Coordinates of C-alpha atoms in Angstrom, one line a residue:
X20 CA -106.3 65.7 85.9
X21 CA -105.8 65.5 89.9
X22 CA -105.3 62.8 91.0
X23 CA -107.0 61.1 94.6
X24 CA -103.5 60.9 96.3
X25 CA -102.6 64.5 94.7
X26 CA -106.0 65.9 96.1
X27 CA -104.8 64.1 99.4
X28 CA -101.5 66.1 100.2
X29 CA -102.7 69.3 99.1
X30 CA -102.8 71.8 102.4
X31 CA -106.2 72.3 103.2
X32 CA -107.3 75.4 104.7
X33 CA -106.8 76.7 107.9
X34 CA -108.5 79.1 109.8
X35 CA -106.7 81.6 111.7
X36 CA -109.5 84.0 113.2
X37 CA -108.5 83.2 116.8
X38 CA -105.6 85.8 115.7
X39 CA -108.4 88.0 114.1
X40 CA -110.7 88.0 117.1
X41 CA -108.1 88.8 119.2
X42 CA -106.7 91.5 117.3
X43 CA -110.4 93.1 117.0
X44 CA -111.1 92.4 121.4
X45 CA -107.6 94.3 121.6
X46 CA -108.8 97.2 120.0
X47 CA -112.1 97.3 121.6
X48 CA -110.9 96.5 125.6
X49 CA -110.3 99.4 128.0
X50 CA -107.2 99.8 130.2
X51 CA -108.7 98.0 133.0
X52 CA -109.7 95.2 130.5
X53 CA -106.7 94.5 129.9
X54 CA -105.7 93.9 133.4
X55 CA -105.6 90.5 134.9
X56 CA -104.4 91.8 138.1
X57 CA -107.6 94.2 138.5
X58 CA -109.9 91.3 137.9
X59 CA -108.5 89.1 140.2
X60 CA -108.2 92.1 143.1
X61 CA -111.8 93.1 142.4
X62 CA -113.2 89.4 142.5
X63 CA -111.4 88.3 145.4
X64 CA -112.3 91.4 147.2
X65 CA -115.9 90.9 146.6
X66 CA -115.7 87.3 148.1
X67 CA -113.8 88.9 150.9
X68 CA -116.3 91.4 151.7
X69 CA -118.8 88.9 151.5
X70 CA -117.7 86.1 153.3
X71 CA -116.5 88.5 156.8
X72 CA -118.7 91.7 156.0
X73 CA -116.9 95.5 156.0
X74 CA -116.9 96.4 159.5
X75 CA -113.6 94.7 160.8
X76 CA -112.2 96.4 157.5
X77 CA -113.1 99.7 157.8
X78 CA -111.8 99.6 161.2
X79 CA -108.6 98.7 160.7
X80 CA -108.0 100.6 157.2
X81 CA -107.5 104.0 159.6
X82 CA -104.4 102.4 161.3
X83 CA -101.4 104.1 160.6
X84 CA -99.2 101.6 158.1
X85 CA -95.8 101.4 158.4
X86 CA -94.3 100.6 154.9
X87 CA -90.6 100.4 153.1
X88 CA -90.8 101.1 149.2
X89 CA -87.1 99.6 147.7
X90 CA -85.6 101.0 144.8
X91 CA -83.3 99.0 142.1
X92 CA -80.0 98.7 144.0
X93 CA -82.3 97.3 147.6
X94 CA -82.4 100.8 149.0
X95 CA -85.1 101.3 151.2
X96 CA -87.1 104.4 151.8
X97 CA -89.1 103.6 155.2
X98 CA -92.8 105.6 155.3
X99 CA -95.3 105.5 157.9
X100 CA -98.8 106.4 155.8
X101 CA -102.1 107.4 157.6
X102 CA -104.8 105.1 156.4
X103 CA -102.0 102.9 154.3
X104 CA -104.1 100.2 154.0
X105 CA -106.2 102.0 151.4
X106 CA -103.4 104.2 149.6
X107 CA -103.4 103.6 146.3
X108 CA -100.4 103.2 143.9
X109 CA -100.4 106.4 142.8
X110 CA -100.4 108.0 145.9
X111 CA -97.5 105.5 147.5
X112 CA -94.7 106.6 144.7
X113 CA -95.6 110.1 145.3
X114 CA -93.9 109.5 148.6
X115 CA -90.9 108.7 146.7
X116 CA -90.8 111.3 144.7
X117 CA -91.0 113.9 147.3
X118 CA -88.4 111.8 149.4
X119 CA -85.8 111.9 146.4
X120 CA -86.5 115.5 145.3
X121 CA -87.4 114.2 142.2
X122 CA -90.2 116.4 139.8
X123 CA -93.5 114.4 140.1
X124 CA -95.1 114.7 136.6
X125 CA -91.9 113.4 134.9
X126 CA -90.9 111.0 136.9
X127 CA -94.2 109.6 136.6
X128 CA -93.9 109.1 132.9
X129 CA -90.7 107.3 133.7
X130 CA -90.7 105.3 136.8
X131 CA -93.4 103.0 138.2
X132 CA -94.6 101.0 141.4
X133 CA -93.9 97.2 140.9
X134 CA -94.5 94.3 143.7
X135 CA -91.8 91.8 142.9
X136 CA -90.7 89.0 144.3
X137 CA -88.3 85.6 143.2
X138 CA -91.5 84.0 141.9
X139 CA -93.4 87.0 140.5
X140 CA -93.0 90.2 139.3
X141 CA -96.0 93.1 138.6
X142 CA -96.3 96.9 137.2
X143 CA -98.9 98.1 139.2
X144 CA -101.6 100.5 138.1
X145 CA -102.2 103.9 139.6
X146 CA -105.2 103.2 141.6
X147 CA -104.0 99.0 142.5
X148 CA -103.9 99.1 146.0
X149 CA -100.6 98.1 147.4
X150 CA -102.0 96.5 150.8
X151 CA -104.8 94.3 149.4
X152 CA -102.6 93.3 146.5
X153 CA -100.2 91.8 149.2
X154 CA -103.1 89.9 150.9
X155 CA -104.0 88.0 147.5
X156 CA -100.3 87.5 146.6
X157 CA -100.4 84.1 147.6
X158 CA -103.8 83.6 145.3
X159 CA -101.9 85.1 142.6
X160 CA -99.0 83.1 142.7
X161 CA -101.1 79.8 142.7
X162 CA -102.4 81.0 139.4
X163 CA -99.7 82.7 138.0
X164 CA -96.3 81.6 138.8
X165 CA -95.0 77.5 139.0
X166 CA -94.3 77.3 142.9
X167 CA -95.0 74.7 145.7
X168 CA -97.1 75.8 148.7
X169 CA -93.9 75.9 150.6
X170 CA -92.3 78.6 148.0
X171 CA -95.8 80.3 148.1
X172 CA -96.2 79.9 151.6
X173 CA -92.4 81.6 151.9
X174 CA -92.5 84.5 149.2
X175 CA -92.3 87.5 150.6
X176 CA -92.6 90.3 147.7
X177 CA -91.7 93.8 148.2
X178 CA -92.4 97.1 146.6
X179 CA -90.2 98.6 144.5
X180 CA -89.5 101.6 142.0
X181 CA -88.6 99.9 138.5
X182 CA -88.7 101.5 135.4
X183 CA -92.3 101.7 133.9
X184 CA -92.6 99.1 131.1
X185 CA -94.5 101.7 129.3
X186 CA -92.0 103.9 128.3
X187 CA -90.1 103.7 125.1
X188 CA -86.2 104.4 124.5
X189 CA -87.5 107.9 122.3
X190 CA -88.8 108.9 125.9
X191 CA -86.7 108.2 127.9
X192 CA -84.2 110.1 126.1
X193 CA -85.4 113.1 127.0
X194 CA -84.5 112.5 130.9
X195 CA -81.2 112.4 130.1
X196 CA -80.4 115.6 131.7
X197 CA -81.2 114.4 135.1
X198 CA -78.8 113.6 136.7
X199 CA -81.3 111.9 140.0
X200 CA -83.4 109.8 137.3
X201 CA -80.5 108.5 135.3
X202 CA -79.0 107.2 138.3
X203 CA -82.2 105.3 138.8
X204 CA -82.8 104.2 135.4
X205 CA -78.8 102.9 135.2
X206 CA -79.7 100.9 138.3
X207 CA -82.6 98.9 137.0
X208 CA -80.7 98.8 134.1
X209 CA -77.8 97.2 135.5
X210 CA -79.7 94.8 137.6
X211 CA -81.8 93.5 134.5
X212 CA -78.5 93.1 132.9
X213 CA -76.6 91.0 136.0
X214 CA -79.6 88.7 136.2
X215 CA -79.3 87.6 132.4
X216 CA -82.8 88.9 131.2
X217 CA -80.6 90.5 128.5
X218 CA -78.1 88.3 126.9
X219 CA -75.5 90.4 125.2
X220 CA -72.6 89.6 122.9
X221 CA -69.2 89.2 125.8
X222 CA -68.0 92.0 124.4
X223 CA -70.7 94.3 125.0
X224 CA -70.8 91.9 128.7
X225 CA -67.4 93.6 129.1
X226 CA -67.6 97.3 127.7
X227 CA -71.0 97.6 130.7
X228 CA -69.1 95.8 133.5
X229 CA -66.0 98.2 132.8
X230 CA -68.4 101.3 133.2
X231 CA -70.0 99.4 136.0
X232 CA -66.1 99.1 137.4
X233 CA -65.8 102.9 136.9
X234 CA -68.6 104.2 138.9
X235 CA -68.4 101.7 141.3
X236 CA -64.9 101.8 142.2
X237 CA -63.5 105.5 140.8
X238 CA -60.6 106.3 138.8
X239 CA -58.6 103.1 138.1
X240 CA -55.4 103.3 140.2
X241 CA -53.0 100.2 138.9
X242 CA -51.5 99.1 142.1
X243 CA -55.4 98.5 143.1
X244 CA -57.1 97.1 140.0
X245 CA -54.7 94.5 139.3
X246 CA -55.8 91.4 136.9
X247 CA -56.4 89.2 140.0
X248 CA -58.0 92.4 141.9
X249 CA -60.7 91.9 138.9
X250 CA -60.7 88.3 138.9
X251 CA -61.9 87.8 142.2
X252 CA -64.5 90.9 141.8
X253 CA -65.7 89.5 138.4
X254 CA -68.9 87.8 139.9
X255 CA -70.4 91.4 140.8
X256 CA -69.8 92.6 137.4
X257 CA -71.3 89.8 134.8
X258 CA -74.4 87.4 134.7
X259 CA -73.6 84.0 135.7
X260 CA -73.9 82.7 132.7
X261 CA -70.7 84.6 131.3
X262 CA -68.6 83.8 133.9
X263 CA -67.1 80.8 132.5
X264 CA -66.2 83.2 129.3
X265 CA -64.6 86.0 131.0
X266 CA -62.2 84.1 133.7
X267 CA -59.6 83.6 132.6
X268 CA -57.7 79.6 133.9
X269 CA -56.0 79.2 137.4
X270 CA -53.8 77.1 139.0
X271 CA -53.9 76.3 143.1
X272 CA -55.0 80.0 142.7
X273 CA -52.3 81.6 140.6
X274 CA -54.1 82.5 136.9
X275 CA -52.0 80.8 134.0
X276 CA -49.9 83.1 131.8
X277 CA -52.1 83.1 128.7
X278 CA -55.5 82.4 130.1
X279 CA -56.6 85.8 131.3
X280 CA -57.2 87.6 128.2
X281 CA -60.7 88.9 128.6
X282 CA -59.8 89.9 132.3
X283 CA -57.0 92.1 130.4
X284 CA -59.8 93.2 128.2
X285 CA -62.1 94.3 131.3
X286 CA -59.1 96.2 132.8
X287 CA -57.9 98.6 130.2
X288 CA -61.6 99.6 129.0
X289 CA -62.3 99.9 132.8
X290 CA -58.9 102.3 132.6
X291 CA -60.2 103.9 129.4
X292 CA -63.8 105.0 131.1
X293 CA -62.7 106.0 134.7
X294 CA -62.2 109.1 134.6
X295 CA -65.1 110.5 132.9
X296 CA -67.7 111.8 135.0
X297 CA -70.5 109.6 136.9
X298 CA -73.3 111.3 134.6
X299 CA -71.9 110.5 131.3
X300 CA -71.2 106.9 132.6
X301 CA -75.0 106.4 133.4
X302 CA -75.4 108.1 130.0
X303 CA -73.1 105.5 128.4
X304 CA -74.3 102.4 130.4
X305 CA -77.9 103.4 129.3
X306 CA -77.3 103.7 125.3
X307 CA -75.5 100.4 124.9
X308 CA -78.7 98.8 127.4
X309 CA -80.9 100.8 124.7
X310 CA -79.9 99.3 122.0
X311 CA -80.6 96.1 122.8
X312 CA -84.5 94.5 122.2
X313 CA -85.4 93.6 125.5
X314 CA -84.3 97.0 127.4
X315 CA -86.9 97.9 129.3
X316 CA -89.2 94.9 129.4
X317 CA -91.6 93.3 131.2
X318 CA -89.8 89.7 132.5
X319 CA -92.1 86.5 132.1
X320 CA -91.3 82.6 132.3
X321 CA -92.3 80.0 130.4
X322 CA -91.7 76.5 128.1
X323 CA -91.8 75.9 124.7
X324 CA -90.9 73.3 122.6
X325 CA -87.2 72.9 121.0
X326 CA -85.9 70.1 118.8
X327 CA -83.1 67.7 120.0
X328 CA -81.2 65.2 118.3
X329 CA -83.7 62.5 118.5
X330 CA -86.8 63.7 119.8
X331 CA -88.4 67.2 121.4
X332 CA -88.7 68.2 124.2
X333 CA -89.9 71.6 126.5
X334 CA -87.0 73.9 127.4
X335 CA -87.5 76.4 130.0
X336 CA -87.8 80.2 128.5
X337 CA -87.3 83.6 129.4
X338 CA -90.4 86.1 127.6
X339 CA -89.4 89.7 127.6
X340 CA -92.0 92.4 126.2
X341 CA -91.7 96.1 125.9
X342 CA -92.7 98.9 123.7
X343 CA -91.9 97.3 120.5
X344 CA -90.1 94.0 120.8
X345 CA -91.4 90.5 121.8
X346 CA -88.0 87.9 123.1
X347 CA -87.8 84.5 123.7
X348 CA -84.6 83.3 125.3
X349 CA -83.3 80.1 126.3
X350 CA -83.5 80.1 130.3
X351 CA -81.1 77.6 130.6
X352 CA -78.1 79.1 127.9
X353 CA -79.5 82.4 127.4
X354 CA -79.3 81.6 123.4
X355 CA -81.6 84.3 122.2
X356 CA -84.4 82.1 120.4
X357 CA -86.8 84.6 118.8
X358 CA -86.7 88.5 118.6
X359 CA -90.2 89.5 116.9
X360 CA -91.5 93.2 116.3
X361 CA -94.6 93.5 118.0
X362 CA -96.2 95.2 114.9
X363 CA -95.5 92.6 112.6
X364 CA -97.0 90.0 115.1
X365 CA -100.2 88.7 116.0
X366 CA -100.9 86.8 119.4
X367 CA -103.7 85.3 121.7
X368 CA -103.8 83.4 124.6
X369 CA -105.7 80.0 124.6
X370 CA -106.4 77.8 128.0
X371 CA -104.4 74.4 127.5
X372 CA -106.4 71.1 128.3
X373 CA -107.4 70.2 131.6
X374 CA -104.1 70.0 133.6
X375 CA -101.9 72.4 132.0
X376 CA -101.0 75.4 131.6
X377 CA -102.2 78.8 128.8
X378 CA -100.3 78.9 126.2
X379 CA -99.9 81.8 123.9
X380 CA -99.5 81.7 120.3
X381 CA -97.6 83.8 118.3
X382 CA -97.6 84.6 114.3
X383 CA -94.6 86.3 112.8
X384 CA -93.3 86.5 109.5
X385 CA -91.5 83.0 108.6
X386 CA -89.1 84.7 106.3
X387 CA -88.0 88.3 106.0
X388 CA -87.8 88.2 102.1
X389 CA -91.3 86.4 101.7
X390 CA -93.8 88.1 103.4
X391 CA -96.6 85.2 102.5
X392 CA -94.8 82.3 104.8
X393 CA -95.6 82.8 108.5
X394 CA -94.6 81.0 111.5
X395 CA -96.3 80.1 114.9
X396 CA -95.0 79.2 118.3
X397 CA -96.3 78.4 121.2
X398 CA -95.2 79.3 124.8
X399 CA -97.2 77.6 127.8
X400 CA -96.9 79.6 130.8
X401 CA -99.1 80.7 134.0
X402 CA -97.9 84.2 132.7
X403 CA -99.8 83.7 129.3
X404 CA -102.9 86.0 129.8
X405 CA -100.2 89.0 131.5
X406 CA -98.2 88.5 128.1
X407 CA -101.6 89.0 126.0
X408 CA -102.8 91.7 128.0
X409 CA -99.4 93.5 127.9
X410 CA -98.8 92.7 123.9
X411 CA -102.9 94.1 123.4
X412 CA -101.2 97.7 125.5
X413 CA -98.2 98.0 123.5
X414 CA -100.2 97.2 120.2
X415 CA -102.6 100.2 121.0
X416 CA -99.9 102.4 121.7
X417 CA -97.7 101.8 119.3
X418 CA -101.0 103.0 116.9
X419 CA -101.1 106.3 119.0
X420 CA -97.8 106.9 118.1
X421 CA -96.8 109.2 114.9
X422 CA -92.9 109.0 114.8
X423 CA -90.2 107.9 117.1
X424 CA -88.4 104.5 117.0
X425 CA -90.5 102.0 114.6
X426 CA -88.8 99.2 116.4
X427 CA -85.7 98.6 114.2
X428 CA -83.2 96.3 115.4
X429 CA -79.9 98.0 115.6
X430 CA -77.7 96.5 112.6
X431 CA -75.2 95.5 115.4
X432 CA -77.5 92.9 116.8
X433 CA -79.3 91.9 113.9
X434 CA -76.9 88.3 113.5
X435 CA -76.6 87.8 117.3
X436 CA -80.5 87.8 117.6
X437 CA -81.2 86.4 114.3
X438 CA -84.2 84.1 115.0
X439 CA -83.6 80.6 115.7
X440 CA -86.0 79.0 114.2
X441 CA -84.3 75.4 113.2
X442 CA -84.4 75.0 116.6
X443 CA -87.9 75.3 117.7
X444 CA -90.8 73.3 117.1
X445 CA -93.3 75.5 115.0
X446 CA -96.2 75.9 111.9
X447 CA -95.9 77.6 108.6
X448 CA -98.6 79.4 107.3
X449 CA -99.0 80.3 103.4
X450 CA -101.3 83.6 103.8
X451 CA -101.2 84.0 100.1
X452 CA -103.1 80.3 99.5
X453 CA -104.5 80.5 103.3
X454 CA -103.5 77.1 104.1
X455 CA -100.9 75.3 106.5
X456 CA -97.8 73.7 105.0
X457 CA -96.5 72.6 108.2
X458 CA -97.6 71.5 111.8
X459 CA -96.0 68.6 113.6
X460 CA -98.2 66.6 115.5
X461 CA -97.5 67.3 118.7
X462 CA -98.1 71.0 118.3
X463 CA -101.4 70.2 116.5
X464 CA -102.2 68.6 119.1
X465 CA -101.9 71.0 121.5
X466 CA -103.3 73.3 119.6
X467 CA -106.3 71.7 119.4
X468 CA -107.0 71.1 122.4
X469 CA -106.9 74.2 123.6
X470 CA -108.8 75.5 120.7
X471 CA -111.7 73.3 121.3
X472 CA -112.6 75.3 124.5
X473 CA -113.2 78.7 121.6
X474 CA -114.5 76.9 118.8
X475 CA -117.6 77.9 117.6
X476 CA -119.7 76.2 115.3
X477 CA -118.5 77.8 112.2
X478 CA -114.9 77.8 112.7
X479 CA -112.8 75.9 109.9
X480 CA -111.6 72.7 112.0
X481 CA -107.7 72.6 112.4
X482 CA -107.6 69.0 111.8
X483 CA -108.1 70.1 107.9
X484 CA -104.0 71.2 107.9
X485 CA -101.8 69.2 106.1
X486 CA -98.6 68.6 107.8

């Protein structure tokens, strides 16, 4: 016989069709759906239009516009376009392409447009219009991006040729023959990789930063690239966040016998790769980038909430997305906290109560042994709708895919990005019994907040779940 108190703490159902709904909208948007950029271009154009009339407009939009498109290393590729202001995306990296001598429908598939800037960064579409996009930067950075009106009122973004988010490694393989559009990819590459949005084991750190060293610099020549030659060049070569790791300890400036071990290390691999060939350097820089789960993503900030000794508290995170992998890293350590496969997670983006920020919650298997118990996080971010609209793209185009990498971690990595979860505030789910064995308060209570502003009238209330 059950007992009151034993009918007490048993987990009472809860209801998880937020996930469902979202998962059925994903397969039912369009492209331009999907696009929070497009919606916010077209609405603010409207007002635009509205508020001043067309004339003015269609007078100016045959001026000749003088433009400089940047790519990965802060190149610049000055263009003057007739009626610039309403070129399209599409037509803008076209220029590009015929400037580099580069094949148009390949390079397509693997380079695209962005508008990026310290504060923001965006993939445009083929038919966004650079020009008007610029105009409502500063409306997008008040809705998307944490800044002050001084940083918005200062942000100047500029376009540039990134690698398209779109592409997966299987691809982008095939490209390897080219010797113009590796050079390109190894650039974003490496610049991804010196700003930390890819935390690596050091040694992997120092096996890129020695082919780094090596097309940079040549053949190694040893009365150059002397141990303090490479100390003082180190900085160029490694995110900051390594630095500490990798120089080795110094005295009034002279390094002390002992300390400079992992500058020895950088040295002879630098020796071992410099005389192979700038191609197969690219080549080799690219593979080891490949392997890891956020090459090739799309870079978003946000908070969620970690534990601490005595109490928790919201740390500061880097979200990277590609084709098949979802990462949460630490911003402040670069600790990778989660790595989830996109296929095996389910998302959706709720509004947070009046004052703060989205917030988008993730489900992922808890355990990989026991597929019943499943997890959820929470990120709150400005960014929250791009991440939903940019997990709902990869989602449907993972299911148009019939082979090609399923999104395996490489066995290499599988400890290093091991997910952290003892150190994040989160939910278990039992799917099995369909009930919640464990939400701590404060997440419940954000979660239903922001849930009140979707509930409908038959929805299971969360307040049922048993913590």
């Amino acid at each position: 016989m059950r007992t009151k108190r034993a009918e007490s703490m048993r987990p009472k159902p809860l209801d998880l069709q937020w996930f469902h709904r979202n998962e059925i909208a994903a397969t039912e948007s369009t492209d331009e759906q999907l696009s929070p950029v497009s919606e916010m271009i077209v609405g603010m154009t409207e007002m635009s239009l509205a508020a001043k009339g067309d004339g003015s407009l269609q007078r100016r939009s045959s001026e000749p516009l003088e433009l400089c498109i940047f790519l990965p290393d802060q190149r610049g590729l000055q263009f003057t376009v007739a009626e610039g202001r309403q070129a399209n995306a599409h037509q803008f990296i076209a220029l590009v392409w015929a400037e580099l001598g580069l094949e148009k429908e390949m390079t397509q598939r693997t380079l695209a447009l962005w508008m990026c800037s310290p504060l923001l960064s965006i993939q445009l579409k083929g038919h966004h219009v650079p020009f008007k996009l610029r105009k409502l930067w500063p409306h997008l950075l008040r809705r998307y991006a944490n800044a002050s009106e001084e940083q918005i009122f200062q942000d100047e973004p500029l376009l540039m040729v990134r690698r398209n988010v779109m592409l997966t490694t299987d691809q982008e393989v095939q490209f390897d023959s080219e010797p113009k559009l590796l050079e390109l990819l190894y650039l974003d590459a490496k610049d991804c990789t010196l700003r930390g949005y890819r935390p690596f084991p050091v040694s992997d750190y120092t096996r890129l930063a020695a082919i780094q060293m090596a097309i940079e610099w040549g053949p190694f020549d040893s009365k150059i690239h002397t141990l303090n030659f490479i100390r003082d060049a180190v900085e160029d070569f490694f995110p900051e966040h390594v630095l500490s790791s990798i120089r080795g300890w110094s005295l009034f400036g002279w390094t002390i016998s002992g300390c400079a071990r992992a500058e020895a290390a950088i040295m002879e691999q630098y020796e071992d790769v410099s005389d192979l060939p700038v191609k197969e350097l690219h080549k080799r820089y690219l593979q080891l980038n490949r392997q890891h789960p956020g090459y090739g993503s799309a870079v978003f900030f946000g908070q969620i909430e970690q534990r601490g000794r005595w109490r928790t508290r919201n740390a500061p995170v880097i979200v990277t997305i590609n084709c098949f992998w979802l990462t949460v890293v630490d911003q402040t350590s670069r600790v990778p906290l989660l790595t989830m496969s996109i296929g095996r997670t389910k998302w959706c983006c709720l509004e947070g109560a009046q004052g703060d920020d989205p917030f988008l919650a993730l489900l992922f298997p808890s355990d990989d042994y026991d597929s019943r118990l499943k997890r959820m996080v929470v990120i709150a971010s400005k960014q929250a709708t791009f991440m939903e609209a940019l997990l709902d793209s990869m989602a449907t185009a993972q299911e148009g895919r019939s082979n090609g990498n399923s999104g395996r971690l490489d066995e290499a990595y599988e400890t290093f990005f091991k997910n952290r979860t003892d150190l994040i505030v989160s939910a278990v789910f039992d799917l099995r019994d369909g009930v919640c064995l464990e939400m701590p308060d404060r997440l419940r209570e954000r979660w239903l907040q922001s849930a009140d502003h979707v509930r409908e009238p038959n929805d299971y209330p969360l307040e049922q779940c048993a913590t």
